[in-house]
PDB file of C-alpha atoms in Angstrom:
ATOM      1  CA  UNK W   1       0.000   0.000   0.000  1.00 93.00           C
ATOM      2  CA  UNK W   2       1.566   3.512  -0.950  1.00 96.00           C
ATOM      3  CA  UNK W   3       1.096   5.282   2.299  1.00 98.00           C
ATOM      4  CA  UNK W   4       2.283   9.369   3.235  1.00 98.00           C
ATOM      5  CA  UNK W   5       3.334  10.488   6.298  1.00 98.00           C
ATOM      6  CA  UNK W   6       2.505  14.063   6.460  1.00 98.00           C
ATOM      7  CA  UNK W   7       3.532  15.778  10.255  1.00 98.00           C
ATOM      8  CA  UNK W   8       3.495  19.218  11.602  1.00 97.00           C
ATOM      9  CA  UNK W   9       6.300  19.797  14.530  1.00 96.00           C
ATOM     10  CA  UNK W  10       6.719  23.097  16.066  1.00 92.00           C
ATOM     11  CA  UNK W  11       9.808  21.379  18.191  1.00 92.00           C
ATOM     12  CA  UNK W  12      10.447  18.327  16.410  1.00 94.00           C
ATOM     13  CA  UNK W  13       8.449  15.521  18.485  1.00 94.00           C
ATOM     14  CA  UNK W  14       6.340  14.693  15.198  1.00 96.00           C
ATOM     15  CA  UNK W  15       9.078  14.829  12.808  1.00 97.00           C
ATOM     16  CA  UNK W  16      10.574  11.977  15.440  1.00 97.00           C
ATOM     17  CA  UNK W  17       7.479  10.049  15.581  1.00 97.00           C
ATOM     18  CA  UNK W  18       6.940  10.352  11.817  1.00 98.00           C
ATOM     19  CA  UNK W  19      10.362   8.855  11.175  1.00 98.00           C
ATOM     20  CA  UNK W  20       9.533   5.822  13.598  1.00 98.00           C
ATOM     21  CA  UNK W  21       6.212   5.217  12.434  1.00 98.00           C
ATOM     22  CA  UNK W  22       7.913   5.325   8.301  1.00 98.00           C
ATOM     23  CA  UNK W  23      10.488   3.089   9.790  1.00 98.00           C
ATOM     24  CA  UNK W  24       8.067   0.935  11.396  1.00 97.00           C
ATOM     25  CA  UNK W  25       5.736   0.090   8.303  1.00 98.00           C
ATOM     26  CA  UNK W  26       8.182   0.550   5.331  1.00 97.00           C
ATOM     27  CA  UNK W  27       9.155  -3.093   5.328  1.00 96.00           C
ATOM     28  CA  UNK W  28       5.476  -4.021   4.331  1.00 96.00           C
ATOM     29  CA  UNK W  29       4.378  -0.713   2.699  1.00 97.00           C
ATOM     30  CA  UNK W  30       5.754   2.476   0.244  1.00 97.00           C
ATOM     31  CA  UNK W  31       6.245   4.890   2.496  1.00 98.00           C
ATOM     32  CA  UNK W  32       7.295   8.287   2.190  1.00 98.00           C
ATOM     33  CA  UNK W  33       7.398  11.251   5.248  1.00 98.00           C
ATOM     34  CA  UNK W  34       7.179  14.635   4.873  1.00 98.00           C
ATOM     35  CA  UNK W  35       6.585  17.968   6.653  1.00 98.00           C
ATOM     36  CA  UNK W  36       3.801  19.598   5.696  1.00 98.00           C
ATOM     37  CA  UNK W  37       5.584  22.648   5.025  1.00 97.00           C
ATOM     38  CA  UNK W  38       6.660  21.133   1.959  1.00 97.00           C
ATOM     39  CA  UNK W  39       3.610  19.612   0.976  1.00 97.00           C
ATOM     40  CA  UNK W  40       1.489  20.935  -1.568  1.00 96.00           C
ATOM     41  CA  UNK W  41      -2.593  20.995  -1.329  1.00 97.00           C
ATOM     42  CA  UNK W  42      -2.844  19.683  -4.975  1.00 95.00           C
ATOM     43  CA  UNK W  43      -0.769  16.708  -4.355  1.00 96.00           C
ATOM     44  CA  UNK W  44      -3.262  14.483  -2.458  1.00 98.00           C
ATOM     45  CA  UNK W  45      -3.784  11.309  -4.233  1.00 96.00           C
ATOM     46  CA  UNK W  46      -6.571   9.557  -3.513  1.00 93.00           C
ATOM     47  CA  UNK W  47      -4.492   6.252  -4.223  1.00 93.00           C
ATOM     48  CA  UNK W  48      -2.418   6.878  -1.376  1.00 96.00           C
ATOM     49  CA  UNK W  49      -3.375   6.649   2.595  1.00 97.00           C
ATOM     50  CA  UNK W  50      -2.251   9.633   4.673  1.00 98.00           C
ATOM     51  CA  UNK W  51      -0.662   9.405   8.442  1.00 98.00           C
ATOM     52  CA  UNK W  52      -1.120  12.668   9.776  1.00 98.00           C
ATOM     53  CA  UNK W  53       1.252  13.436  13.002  1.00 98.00           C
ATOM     54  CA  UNK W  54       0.466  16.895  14.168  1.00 97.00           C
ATOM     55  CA  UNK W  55       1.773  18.914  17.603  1.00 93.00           C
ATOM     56  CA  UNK W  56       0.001  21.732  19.006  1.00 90.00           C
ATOM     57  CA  UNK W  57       1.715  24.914  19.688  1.00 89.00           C
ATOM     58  CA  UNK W  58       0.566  27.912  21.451  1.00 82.00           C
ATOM     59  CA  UNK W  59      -3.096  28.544  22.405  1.00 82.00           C
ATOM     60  CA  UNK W  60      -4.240  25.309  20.444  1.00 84.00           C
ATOM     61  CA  UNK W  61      -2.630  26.348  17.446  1.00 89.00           C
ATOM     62  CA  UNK W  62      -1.298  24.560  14.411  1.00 94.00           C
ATOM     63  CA  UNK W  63       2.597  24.212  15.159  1.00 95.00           C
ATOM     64  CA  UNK W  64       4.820  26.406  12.556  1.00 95.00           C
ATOM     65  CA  UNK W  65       5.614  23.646   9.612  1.00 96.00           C
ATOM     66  CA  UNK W  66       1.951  23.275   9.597  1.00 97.00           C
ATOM     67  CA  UNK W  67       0.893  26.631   9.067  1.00 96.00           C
ATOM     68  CA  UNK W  68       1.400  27.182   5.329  1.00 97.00           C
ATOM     69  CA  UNK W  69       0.098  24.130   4.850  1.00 97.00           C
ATOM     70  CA  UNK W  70      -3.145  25.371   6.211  1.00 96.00           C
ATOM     71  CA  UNK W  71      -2.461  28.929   4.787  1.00 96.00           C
ATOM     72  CA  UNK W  72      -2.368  26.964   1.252  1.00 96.00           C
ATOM     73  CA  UNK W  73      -5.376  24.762   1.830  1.00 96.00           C
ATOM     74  CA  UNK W  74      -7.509  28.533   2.833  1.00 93.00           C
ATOM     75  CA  UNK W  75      -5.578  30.132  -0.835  1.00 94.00           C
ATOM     76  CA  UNK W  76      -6.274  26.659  -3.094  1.00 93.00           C
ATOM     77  CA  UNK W  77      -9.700  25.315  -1.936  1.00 93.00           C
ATOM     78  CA  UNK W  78      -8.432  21.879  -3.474  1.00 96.00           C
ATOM     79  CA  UNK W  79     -11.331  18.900  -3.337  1.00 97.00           C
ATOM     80  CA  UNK W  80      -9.813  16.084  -1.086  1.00 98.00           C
ATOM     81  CA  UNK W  81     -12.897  13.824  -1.953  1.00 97.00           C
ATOM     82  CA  UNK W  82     -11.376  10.277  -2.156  1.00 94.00           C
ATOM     83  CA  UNK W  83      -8.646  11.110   0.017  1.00 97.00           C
ATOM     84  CA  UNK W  84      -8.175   8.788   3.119  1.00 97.00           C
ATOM     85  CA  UNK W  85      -6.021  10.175   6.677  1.00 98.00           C
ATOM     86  CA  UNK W  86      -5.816   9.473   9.862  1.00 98.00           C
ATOM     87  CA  UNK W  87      -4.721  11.710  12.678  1.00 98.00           C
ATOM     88  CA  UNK W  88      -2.384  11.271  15.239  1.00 97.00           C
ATOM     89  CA  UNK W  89      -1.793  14.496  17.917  1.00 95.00           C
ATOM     90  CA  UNK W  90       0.637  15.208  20.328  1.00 93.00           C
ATOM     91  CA  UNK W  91      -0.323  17.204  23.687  1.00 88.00           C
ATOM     92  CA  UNK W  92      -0.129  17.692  26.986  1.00 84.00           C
ATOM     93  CA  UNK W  93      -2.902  17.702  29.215  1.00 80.00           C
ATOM     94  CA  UNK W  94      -1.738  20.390  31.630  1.00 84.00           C
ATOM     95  CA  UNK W  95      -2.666  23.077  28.819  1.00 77.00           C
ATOM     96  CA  UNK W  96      -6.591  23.940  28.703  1.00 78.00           C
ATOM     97  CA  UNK W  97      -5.569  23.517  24.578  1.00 77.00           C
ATOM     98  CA  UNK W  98      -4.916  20.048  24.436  1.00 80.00           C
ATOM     99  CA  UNK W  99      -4.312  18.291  21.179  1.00 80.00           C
ATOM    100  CA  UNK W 100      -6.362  21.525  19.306  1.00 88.00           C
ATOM    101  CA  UNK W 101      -3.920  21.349  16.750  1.00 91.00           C
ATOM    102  CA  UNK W 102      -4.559  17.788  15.070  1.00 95.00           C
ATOM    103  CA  UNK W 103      -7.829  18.871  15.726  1.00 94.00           C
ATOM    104  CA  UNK W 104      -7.702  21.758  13.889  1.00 95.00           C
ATOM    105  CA  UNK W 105      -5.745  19.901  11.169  1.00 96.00           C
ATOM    106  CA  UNK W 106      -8.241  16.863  11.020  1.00 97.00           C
ATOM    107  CA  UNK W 107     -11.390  19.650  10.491  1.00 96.00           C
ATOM    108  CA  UNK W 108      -9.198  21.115   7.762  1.00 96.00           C
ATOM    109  CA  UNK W 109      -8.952  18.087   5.772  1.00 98.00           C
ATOM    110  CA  UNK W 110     -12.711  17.080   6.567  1.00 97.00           C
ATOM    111  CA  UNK W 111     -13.765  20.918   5.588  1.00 97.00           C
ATOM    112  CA  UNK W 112     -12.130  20.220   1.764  1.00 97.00           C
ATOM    113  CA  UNK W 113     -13.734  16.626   1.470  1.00 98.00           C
ATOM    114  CA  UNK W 114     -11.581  14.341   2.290  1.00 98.00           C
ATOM    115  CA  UNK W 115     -12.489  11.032   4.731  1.00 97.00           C
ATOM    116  CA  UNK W 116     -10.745  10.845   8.311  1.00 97.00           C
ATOM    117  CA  UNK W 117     -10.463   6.431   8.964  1.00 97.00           C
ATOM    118  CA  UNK W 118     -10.850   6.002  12.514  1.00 96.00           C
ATOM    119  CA  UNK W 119     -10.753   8.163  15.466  1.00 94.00           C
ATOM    120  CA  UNK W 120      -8.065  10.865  16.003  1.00 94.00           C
ATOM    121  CA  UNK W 121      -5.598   9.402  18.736  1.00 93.00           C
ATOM    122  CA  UNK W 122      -3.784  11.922  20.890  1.00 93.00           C
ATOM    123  CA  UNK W 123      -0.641  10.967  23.165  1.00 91.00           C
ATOM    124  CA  UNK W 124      -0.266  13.437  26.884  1.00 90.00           C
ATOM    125  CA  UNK W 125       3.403  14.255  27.161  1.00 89.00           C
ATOM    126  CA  UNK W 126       2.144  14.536  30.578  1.00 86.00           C
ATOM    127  CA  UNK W 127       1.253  10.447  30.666  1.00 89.00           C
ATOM    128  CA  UNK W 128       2.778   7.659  31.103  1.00 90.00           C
ATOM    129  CA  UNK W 129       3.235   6.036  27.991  1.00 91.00           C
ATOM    130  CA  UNK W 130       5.405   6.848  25.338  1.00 94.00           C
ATOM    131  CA  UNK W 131       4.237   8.429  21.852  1.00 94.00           C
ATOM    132  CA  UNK W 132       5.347   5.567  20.067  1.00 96.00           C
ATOM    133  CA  UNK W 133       3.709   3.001  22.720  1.00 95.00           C
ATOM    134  CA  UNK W 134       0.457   4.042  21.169  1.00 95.00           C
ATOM    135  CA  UNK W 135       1.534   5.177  17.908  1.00 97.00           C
ATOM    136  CA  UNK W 136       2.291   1.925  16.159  1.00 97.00           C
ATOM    137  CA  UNK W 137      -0.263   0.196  16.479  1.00 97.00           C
ATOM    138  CA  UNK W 138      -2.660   2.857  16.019  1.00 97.00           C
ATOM    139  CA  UNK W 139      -0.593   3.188  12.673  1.00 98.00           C
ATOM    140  CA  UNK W 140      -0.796  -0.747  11.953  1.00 97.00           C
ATOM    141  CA  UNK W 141      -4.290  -0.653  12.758  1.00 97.00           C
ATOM    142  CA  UNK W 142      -5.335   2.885  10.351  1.00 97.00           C
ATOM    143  CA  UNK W 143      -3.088   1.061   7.655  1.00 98.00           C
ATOM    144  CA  UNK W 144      -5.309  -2.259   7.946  1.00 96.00           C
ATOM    145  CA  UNK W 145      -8.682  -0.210   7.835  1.00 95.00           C
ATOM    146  CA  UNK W 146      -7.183   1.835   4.895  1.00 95.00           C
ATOM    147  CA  UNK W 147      -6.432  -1.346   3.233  1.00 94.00           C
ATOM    148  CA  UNK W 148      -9.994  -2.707   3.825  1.00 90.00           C
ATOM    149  CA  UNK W 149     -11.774   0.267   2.548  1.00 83.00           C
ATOM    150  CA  UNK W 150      -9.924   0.986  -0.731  1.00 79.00           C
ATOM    151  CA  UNK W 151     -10.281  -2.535  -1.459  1.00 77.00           C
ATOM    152  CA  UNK W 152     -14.046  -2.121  -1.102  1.00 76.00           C
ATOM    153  CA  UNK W 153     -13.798   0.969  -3.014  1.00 67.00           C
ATOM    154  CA  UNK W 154     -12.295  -0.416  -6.161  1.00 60.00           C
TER     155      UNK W 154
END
């Protein structure tokens, strides 16, 4: 399955847990990772599942790499109908803006038609567990839905 791993990282944590998660699925998959500064509205593919690993920074805001991503979604207006993500967020729980920012990010993508698979998941730096404890197999388990759906699709 040719999957994307888009993140937006104000400090870095996503980029890091982009990188594992790529690592973790590219024996079985094409996978590519990139930030979503770099990533251009029009090139969604609707063959291709999207991983979305997104910080929050501020007062629930989108962290920095993400913002002309969103400033280019606003600009372009591009139709994401038949485009499949899932959302990962990072956040910590001792800020009344938890996790706004892959929320933000997931409403975004919804707003310009495309199809969120599953429910967002959202790690508490402030927890116990390690972002990549719940991660992979939140990844694993998007990528299996992904693959059930498209194969219905077709």
């Amino acid at each position: 399955m040719k999957i994307t791993l888009l993140y937006g990282t104000e400090t870095g944590n996503a980029e890091m847990l982009a990188d594992d998660i790529q690592a973790e699925l590219e024996d079985a998959h094409e996978v590519a990772c990139e930030n979503l500064e770099d990533f251009a509205p029009a090139d969604f593919d609707s063959d291709c599942f999207y991983l979305l690993v997104c910080s929050t920074y501020g007062d629930g805001d989108l962290p920095a790499s993400a913002q002309p991503f969103a400033e280019a979604m606003a600009d372009e207006t591009p139709d994401l109908n038949g485009v499949h993500f899932a959302i990962f967020g990072l956040g910590d729980r001792e800020y009344d803006t938890f996790a706004q920012g892959s929320e933000k990010l997931a409403a975004l993508m919804a707003a310009h038609g495309a199809s969120q698979l599953g429910d967002r998941i959202i790690h508490d730096a402030s927890g116990d567990d390690l972002a990549e404890d719940l991660a992979f197999p939140w990844a694993q388990a998007m990528v299996e839905l992904a693959q059930e759906r498209l194969s219905q699709a077709a």
